Structures are given as structure tokens and as C-alpha cells.
Coordinates of C-alpha atoms and ligand atoms in Angstrom, one line a residue:
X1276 CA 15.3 64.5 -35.4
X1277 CA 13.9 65.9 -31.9
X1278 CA 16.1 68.1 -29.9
X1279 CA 13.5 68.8 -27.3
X1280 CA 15.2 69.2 -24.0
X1281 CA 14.2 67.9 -20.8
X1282 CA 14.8 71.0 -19.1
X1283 CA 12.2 73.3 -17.9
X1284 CA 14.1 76.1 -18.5
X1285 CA 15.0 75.4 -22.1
X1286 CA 11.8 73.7 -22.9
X1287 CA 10.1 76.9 -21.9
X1288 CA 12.5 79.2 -23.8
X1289 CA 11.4 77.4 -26.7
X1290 CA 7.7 77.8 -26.2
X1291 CA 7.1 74.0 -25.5
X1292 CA 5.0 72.6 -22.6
X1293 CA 6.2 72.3 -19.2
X1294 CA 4.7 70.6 -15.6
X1295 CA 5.4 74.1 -14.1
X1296 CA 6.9 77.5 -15.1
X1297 CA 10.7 77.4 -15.0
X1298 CA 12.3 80.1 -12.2
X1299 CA 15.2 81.7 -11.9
X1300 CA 16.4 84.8 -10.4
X1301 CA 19.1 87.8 -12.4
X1302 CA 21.7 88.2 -10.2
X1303 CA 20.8 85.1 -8.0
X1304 CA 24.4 85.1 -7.2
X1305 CA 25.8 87.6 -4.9
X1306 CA 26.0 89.8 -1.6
X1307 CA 22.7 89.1 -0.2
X1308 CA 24.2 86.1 0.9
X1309 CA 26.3 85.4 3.4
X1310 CA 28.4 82.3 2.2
X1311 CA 28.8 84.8 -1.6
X1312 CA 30.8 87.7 1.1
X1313 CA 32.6 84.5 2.7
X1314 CA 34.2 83.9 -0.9
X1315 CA 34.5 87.0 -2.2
X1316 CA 36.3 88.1 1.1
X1317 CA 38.6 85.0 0.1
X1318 CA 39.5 86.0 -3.3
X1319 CA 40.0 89.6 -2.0
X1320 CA 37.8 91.4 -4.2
X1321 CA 35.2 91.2 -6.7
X1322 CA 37.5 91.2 -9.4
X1323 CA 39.6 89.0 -8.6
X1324 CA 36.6 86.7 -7.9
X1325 CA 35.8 86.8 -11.2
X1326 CA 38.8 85.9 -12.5
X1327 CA 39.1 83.1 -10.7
X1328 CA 37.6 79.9 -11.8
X1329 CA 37.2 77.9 -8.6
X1330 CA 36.1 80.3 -6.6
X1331 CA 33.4 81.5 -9.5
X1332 CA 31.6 78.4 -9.7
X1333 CA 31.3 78.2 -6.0
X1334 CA 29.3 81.1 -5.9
X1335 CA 27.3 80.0 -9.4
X1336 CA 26.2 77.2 -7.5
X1337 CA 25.5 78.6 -4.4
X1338 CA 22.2 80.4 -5.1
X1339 CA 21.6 76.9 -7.1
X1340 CA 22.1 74.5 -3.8
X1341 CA 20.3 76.4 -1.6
X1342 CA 17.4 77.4 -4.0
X1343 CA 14.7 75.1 -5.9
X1344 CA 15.9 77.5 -9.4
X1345 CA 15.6 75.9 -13.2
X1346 CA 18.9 77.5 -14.2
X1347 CA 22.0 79.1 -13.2
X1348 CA 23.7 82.1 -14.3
X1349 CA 27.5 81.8 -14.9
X1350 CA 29.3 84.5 -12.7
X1351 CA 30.9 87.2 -13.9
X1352 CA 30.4 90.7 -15.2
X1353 CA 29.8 92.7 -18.5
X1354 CA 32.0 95.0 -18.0
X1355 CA 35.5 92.2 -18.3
X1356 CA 34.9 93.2 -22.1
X1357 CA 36.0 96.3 -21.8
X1358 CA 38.7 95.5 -19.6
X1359 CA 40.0 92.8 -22.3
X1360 CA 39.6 95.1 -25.0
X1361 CA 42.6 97.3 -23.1
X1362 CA 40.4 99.5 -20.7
X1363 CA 41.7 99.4 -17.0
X1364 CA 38.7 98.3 -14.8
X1365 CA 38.7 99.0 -10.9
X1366 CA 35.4 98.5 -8.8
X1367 CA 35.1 100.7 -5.8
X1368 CA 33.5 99.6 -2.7
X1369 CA 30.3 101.8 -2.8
X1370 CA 30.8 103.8 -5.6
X1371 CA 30.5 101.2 -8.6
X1372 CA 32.6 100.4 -11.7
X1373 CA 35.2 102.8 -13.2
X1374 CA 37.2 101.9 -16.4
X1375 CA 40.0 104.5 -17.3
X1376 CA 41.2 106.1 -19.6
X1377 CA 37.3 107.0 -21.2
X1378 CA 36.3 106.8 -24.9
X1379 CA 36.0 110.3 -26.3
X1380 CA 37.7 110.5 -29.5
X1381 CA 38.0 108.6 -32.9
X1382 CA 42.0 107.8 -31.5
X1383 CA 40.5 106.1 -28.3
X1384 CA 38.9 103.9 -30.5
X1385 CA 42.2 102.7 -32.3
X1386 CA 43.6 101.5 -28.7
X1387 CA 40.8 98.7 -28.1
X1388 CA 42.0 95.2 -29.2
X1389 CA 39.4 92.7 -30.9
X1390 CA 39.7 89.8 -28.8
X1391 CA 40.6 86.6 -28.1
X1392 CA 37.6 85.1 -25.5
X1393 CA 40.1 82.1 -25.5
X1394 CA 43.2 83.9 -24.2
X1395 CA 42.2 87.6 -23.0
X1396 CA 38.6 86.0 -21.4
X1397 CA 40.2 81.9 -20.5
X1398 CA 39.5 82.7 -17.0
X1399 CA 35.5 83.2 -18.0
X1400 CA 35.7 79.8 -20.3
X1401 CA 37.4 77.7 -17.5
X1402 CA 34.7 78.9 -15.4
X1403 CA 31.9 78.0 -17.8
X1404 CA 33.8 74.6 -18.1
X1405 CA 34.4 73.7 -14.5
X1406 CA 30.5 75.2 -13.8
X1407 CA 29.1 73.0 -16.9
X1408 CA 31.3 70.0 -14.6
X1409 CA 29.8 70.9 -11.4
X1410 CA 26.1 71.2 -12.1
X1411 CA 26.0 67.2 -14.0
X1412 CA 23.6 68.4 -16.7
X1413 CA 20.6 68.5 -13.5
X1414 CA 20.0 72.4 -14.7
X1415 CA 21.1 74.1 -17.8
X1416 CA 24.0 77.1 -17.3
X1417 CA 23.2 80.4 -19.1
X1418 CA 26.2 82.7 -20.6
X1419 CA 25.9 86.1 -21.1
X1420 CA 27.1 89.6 -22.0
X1421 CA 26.3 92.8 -21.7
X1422 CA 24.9 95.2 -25.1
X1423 CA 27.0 96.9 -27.3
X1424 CA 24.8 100.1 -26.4
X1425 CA 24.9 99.4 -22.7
X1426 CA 29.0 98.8 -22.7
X1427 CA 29.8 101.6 -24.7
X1428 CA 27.6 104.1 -21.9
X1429 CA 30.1 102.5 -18.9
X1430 CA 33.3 102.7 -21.6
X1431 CA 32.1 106.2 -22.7
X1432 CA 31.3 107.8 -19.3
X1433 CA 34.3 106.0 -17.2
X1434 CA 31.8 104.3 -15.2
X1435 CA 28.0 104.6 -14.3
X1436 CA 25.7 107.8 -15.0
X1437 CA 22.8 109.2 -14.6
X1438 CA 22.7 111.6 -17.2
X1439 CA 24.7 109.8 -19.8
X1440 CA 25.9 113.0 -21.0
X1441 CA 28.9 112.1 -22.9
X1442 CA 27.5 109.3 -24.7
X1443 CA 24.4 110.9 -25.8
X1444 CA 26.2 113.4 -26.9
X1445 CA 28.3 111.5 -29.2
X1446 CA 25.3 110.2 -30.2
X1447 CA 23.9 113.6 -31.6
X1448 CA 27.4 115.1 -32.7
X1449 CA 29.4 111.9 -33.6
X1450 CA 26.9 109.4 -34.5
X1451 CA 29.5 107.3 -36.9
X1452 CA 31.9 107.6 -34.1
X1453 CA 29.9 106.0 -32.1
X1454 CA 28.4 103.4 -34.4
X1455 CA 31.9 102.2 -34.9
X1456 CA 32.2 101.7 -31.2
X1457 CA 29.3 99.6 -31.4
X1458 CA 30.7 97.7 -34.3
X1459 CA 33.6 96.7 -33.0
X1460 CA 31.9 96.0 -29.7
X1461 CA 29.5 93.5 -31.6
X1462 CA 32.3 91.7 -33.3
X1463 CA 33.9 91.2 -29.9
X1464 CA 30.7 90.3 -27.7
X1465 CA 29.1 88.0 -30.7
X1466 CA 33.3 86.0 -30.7
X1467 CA 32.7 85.8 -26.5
X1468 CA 29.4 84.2 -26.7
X1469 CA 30.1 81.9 -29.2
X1470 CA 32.9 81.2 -27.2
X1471 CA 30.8 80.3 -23.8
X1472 CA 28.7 78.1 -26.6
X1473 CA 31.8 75.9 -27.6
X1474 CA 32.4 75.7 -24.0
X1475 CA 28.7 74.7 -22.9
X1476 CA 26.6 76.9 -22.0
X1477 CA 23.1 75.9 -22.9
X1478 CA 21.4 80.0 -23.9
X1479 CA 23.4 83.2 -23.5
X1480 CA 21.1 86.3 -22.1
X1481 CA 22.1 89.7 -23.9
X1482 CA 21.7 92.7 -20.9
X1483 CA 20.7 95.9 -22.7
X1484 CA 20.5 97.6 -19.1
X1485 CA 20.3 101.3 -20.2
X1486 CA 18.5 100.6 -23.7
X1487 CA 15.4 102.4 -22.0
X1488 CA 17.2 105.9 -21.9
X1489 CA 17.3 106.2 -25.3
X1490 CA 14.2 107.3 -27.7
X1491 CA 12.6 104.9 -29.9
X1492 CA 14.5 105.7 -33.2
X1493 CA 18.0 105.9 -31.0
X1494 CA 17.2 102.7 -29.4
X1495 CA 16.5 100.8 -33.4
X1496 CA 19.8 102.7 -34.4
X1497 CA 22.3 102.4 -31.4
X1498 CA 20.7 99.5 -29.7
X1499 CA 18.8 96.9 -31.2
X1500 CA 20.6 97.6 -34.8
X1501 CA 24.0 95.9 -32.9
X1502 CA 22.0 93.4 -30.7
X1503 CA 20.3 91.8 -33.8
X1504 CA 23.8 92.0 -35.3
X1505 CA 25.2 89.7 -32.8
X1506 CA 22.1 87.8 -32.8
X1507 CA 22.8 86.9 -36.4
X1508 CA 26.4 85.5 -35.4
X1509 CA 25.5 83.4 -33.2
X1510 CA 26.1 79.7 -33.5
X1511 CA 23.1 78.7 -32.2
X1512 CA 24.1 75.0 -31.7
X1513 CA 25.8 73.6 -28.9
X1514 CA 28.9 71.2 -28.7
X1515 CA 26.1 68.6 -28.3
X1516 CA 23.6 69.4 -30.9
X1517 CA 21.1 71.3 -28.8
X1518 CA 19.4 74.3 -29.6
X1519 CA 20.9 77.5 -27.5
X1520 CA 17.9 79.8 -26.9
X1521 CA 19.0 83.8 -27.3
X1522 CA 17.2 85.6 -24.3
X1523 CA 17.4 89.6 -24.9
X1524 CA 16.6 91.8 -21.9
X1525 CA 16.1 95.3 -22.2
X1526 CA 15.4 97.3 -19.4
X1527 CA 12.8 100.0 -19.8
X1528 CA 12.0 98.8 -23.6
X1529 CA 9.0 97.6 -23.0
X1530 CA 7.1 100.5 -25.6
X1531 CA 9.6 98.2 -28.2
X1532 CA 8.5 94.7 -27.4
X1533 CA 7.3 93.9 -31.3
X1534 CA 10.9 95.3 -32.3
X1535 CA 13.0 93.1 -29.7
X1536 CA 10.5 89.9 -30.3
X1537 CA 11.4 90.4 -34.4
X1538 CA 15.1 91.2 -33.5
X1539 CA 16.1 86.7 -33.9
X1540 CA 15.9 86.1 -30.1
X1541 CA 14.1 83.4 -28.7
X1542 CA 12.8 84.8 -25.5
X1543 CA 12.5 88.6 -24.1
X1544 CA 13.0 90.0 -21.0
X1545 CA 10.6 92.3 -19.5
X1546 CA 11.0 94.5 -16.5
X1547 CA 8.3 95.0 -14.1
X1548 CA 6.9 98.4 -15.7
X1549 CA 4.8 96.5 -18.9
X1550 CA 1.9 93.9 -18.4
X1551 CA 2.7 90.2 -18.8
X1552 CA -0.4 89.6 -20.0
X1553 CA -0.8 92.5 -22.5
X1554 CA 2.9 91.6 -23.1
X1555 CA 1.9 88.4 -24.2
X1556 CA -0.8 89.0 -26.5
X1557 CA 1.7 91.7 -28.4
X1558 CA 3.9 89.1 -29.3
X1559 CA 1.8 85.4 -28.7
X1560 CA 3.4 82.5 -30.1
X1561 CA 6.7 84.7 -32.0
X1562 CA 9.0 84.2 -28.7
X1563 CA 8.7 83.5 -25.1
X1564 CA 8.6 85.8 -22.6
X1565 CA 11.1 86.3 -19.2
X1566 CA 10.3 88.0 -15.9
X1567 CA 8.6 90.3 -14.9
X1568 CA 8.1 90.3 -11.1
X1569 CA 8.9 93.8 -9.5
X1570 CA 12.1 92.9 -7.4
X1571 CA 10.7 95.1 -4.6
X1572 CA 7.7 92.5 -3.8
X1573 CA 10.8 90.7 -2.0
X1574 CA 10.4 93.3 0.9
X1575 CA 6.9 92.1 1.2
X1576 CA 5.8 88.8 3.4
X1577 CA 5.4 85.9 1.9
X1578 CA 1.5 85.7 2.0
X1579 CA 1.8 89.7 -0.2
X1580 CA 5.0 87.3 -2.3
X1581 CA 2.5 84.4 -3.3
X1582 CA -0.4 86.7 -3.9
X1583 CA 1.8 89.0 -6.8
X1584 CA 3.4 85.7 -8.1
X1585 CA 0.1 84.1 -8.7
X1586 CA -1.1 87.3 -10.5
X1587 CA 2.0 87.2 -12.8
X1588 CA 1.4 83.5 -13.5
X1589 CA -2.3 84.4 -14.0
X1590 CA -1.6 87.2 -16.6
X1591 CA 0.6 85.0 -18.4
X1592 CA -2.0 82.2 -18.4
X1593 CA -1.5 78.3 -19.0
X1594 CA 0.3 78.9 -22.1
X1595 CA 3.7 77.7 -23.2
X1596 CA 6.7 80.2 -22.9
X1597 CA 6.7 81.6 -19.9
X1598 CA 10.0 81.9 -17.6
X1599 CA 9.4 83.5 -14.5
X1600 CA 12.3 86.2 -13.1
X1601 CA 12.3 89.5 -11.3
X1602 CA 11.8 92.4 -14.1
X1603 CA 15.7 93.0 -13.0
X1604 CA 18.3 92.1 -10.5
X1605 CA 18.1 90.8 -6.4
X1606 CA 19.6 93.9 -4.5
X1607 CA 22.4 93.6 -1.7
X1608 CA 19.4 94.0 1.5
X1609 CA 16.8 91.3 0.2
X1610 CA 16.6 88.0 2.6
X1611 CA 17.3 85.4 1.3
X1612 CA 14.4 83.2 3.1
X1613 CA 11.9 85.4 1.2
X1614 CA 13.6 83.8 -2.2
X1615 CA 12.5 80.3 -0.6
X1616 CA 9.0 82.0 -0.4
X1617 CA 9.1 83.0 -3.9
X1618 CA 10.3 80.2 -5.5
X1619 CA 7.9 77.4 -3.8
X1620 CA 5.1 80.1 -4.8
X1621 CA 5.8 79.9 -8.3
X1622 CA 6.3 75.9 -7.7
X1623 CA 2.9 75.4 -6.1
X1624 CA 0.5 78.2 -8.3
X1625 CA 1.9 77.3 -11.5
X1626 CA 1.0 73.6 -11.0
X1627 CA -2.2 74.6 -10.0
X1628 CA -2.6 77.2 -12.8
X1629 CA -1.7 74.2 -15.8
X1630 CA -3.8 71.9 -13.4
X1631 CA -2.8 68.7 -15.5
X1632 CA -3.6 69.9 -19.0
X1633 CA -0.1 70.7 -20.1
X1634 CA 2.3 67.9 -21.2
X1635 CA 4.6 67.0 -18.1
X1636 CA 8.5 66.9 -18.7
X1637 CA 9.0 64.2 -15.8
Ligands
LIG1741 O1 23.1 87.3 -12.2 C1 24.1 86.7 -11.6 O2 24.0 86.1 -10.5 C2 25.4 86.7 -12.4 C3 26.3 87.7 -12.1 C4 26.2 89.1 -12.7 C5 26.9 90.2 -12.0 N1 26.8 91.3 -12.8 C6 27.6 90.1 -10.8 C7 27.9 91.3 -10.0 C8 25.7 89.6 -13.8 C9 24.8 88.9 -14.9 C10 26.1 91.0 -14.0 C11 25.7 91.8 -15.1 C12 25.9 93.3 -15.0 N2 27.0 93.9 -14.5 C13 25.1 94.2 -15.6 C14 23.8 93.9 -16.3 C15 22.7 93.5 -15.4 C16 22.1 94.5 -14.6 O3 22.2 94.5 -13.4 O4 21.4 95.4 -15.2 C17 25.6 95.5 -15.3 C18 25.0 96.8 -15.7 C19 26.8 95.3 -14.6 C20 27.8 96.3 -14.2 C21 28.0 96.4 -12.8 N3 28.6 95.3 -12.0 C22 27.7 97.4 -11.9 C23 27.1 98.7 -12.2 C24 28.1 96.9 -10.6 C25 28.1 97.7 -9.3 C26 26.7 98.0 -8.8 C27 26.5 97.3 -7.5 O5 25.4 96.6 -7.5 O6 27.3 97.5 -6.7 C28 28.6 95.6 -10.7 C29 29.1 94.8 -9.6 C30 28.6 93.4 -9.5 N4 28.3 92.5 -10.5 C31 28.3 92.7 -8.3 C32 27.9 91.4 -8.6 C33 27.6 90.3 -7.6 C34 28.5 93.3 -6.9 C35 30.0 93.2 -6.6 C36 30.4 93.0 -5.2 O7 30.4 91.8 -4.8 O8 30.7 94.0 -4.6

């Protein structure tokens, strides 16, 4: 029986051949462009964006129609767990997420509800459903969720932090405290993304954003430990019989790459700070590997953009299993006509860097 897909995304997830590396941008979706403040400024706020279906997949697809990308990213945020666990979540212009009241104590734990993704997270299926409906199958959609680790630091410290004081000091003082956080975090995270599964997404990406402030034995014990937990859960098999790759992105982890690529997943993400190349060799042939372009180089011209994407391809090399991405998300002041440059870069030197000799996927 072959599954082999004809997408280059998922063909490259899976370490098979493809005519050219597959692209596609972390947070391709958002306010550096125009028409995504148009819709959000119609839904009234991010929020309620999010929690509207319609409005959702417009701005899923809008990086999609007016980019050359090989996938698309449902939108949403990781941080709608928390708030359908029982946490109130506000976002404030300019100041970030908060979610009230914060998790100090073994009693806060008792208030968070496991979940139902079908009733508590609908809004997120009926997005991935209508999505699923409005790209026809021409690119594959990608769920996703945040970490246990990395939603615990926001549910833990009310919002975002710099010192992640509280947390890490639950991790010292109250370590089973806070590994029963994470358990009950992976039960509900690993029920949400099999949930986006049955309703069609074709690979989930797990966001460990803050793994990289922990240690190396905190991040095997507090991190990875629930990730490959989750990873385990999975049904990797979508309504139609296809394989549903497991991308894990860790940011800062690159010291733990042999850890993440034994952790189940199919494909890691790497941030700009590790070699491709080096990054490649550490792990050759066990999983593919996503990213790792320094978002920055989008300041730069597009003769400085095509010179650092054909470096990245270079370091990579004409193997299978490469997806190319920024090593982490598009900020608010990029312009979006440098994107253009980017992605017909990667188009143009990663034909020229297989030169013919791997198998084309039409
Ligand atoms: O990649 C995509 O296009 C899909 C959409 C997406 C968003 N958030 C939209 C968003 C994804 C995959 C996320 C994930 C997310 N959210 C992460 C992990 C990825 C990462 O960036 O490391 C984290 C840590 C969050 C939490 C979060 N959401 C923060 C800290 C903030 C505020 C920071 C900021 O940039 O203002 C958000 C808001 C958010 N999520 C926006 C978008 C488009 C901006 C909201 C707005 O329109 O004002």
C-alpha cells in the first residue's frame, strides 16, 4: 500500500524526494499585512477573530493567495487551551496575553477542566473544517498547539515573562506540583490535536517556545518528558488514511537536537542559532529538519535575502527532508514584498541546487 503524498510539504516531512524544498513561513498569517488588520478590525479584536470561523480562514488563506507557500497554518493561538480549561484570557493591545486568576497552588489546579476540543474548542474545529473546504486539497493545512511546558509558563506567570520566576520556582520547590500541571495539560493538548486530525488537518506542529530557558535535565523532565507523551497519543492517521507528520519546534533547543529527533516526531524545528548543516548530520536520515532562516534577514534587500537562502539550502544539501521556514515567527514591521523575494529565492536556488537528480512530484 503507498501513502506517498503529492505534496511537497508532506513529502518532505517524510524525508522523500521533492522538485524543490517546500516553504512556508510561522506566523505567515497576521499584522504585517494589511488585508489581516482589515479583518481583525472587523471582528473587533484578536480574540474574537479567533473564535470566529469565517473570519479565521480568511486570514489562513490570505498569506496563502498572495504567497507561492507549500502549506498553511490554521489560525488561532496556544493560549485558547488555557482559556477552555477555565482560565479568563484577555489580550492587550501592546502589552501581550494575560490569563487570570494565575496557577500557584495545588487548589488552582483542581479548577482547570479536561476538555472537550469538540464543545469548549468547536469554534477551532469548524475553522479547520471550513479551512480544509477552502484550500481544495491544492496545499496541505497544519494544526497545532502549544507545549505543555511552554502553556504552563503563560498559565503560571499570568501572561509573558522574562524571568519566568514563578514557574521556575515551582519547578525547584514544587516539582510534582508542577508535573501534574503538565500531565493534565498533555491529556488535554494530545485530545485537541487529535481532534484537528479527525477534522483534517494533514501534520500538527507542537510550539515549545520557551523550552530553551530551561537546563538540559529540566528541559528532558518538564519539557520533552510531556511532548513525547503527547507524541505517543497521537493518531497518526488521518480521516483519509494518510500519514500526519508530527513537527516539534523548540526554540533555543538546539544543544538537544538528538533528544527531540528520538522524542517520535517526524520533523524538528530549528531556530536560527544551530547550523543546518551540522544540524543535519547530528540527526541524517532519523527525521527531517524545519527552518532555520534568521527572521531578521527580511530587513535585508532581496539580493542580501537570496544570498542567505541559498546558503541555508546549500548547508542542507540536495538531500531529502528539508522544509524551509524562518527559525521563528514574521514580526508586525516586516514587508510583505520581501516575503515575495524570499519565497521565489527558495523556488529558483533549490531547483538549481537538486539540478534534476531528485525524483520530481509533478
Ligand atoms: O503562524 C500563524 O500564522 C498561525 C497563527 C499563530 C498565532 N499565534 C497568531 C497570533 C500561531 C501559530 C500562534 C502561536 C503562539 N501564540 C505562540 C507560539 C509560537 C511563537 O510565536 O513562539 C505563542 C508563544 C503565542 C502566544 C501569543 N499570542 C503571544 C505572546 C502573543 C502576543 C505577542 C505579539 O506578537 O503581540 C500572541 C498574539 C498573536 N497570536 C497575534 C497573532 C497574529 C497578534 C495578535 C494581534 O493581531 O494583535
Amino acid at each position: 500500500m503507498t501513502t506517498e503524498s503529492p505534496h511537497r510539504f508532506l513529502r518532505a516531512c517524510h524525508r522523500l524526494p521533492v522538485d524543490q524544498t517546500p516553504v512556508w513561513l510561522m506566523r505567515q498569517a497576521g499584522r504585517y499585512l494589511p488585508e489581516y488588520m482589515k479583518i481583525r478590525q472587523k471582528a473587533g479584536d484578536f480574540l474574537s477573530l479567533c473564535k470566529n470561523p469565517e473570519l479565521a480562514t480568511e486570514v489562513t488563506l490570505q498569506p496563502v493567495c498572495r504567497f507561492d507557500l507549500d502549506a498553511a497554518i490554521l489560525f488561532s493561538d496556544i493560549l485558547v487551551v488555557p482559556e477552555a480549561m477555565g482560565m479568563n484570557l484577555h489580550f492587550s493591545v501592546g502589552e501581550g496575553p494575560i490569563l487570570e486568576p494565575v496557577l500557584r497552588h495545588p487548589a488552582d489546579l483542581d479548577r482547570l477542566r479536561r476538555v472537550d476540543p469538540e464543545d469548549q474548542l468547536g469554534y477551532v474545529m469548524q475553522a479547520v473544517d471550513s479551512i480544509r473546504n477552502g484550500l481544495d486539497d491544492k496545499i496541505p493545512l497544519i494544526g497545532f498547539s502549544g507545549s505543555p511546558w511552554t502553556l504552563a509558563t503563560y498559565m503560571v506567570e499570568g501572561g509573558s515573562s522574562k524571568t519566568f520566576s514563578y514557574i521556575k520556582g515551582m519547578m525547584f520547590d514544587q516539582p510534582q506540583l508542577l508535573q501534574q500541571l503538565l500531565d493534565k495539560l498533555s491529556d488535554v493538548v494530545a485530545d485537541y490535536l487529535n481532534a484537528q486530525i479527525a477534522h483534517g488537518v494533514q501534520a500538527v506542529q507542537i510550539f515549545d517556545t520557551w523550552g530553551g530557558v530551561l537546563g538540559p535535565r529540566e528541559f528532558g523532565e518538564f519539557s520533552l518528558r510531556s511532548m513525547q507523551n503527547i507524541i505517543q497519543k497521537l493518531h497518526r492517521v488521518g480521516p483519509k488514511g494518510h500519514p500526519v507528520p508530527v513537527i516539534l519546534f523548540a526554540k533555543g533547543c538546539g544543544s538537544h537536537l538528538e533528544l527531540m529527533a528520538a522524542s517520535g516526531c517526524d520533523v524538528v524545528g530549528l531556530d536560527w542559532t544551530t547550523d543546518l548543516g551540522l544540524a543535519r548530520e547530528r540527526v541524517g536520515g532519523r527525521v527531517a529538519l524545519q527552518g532555520n532562516l534568521d527572521p531578521a534577514v527580511l530587513y535585508a534587500s532581496p539580493e542580501r535575502i537570496r544570498q542567505e537562502v541559498r546558503q541555508l539550502l546549500h548547508a542542507y544539501g540536495p538531500y531529502p527532508g528539508h522544509i524551509f521556514n524562518l527559525g521563528h515567527g514574521m514580526a508586525q514591521d516586516m514587508d510583505p514584498e520581501r516575503v515575495v523575494d524570499l519565497v521565489s529565492a527558495v523556488r529558483e536556488e533549490s531547483r538549481l541546487l537538486f539540478g534534476g537528480q531528485v525524483g520530481s512530484n509533478g
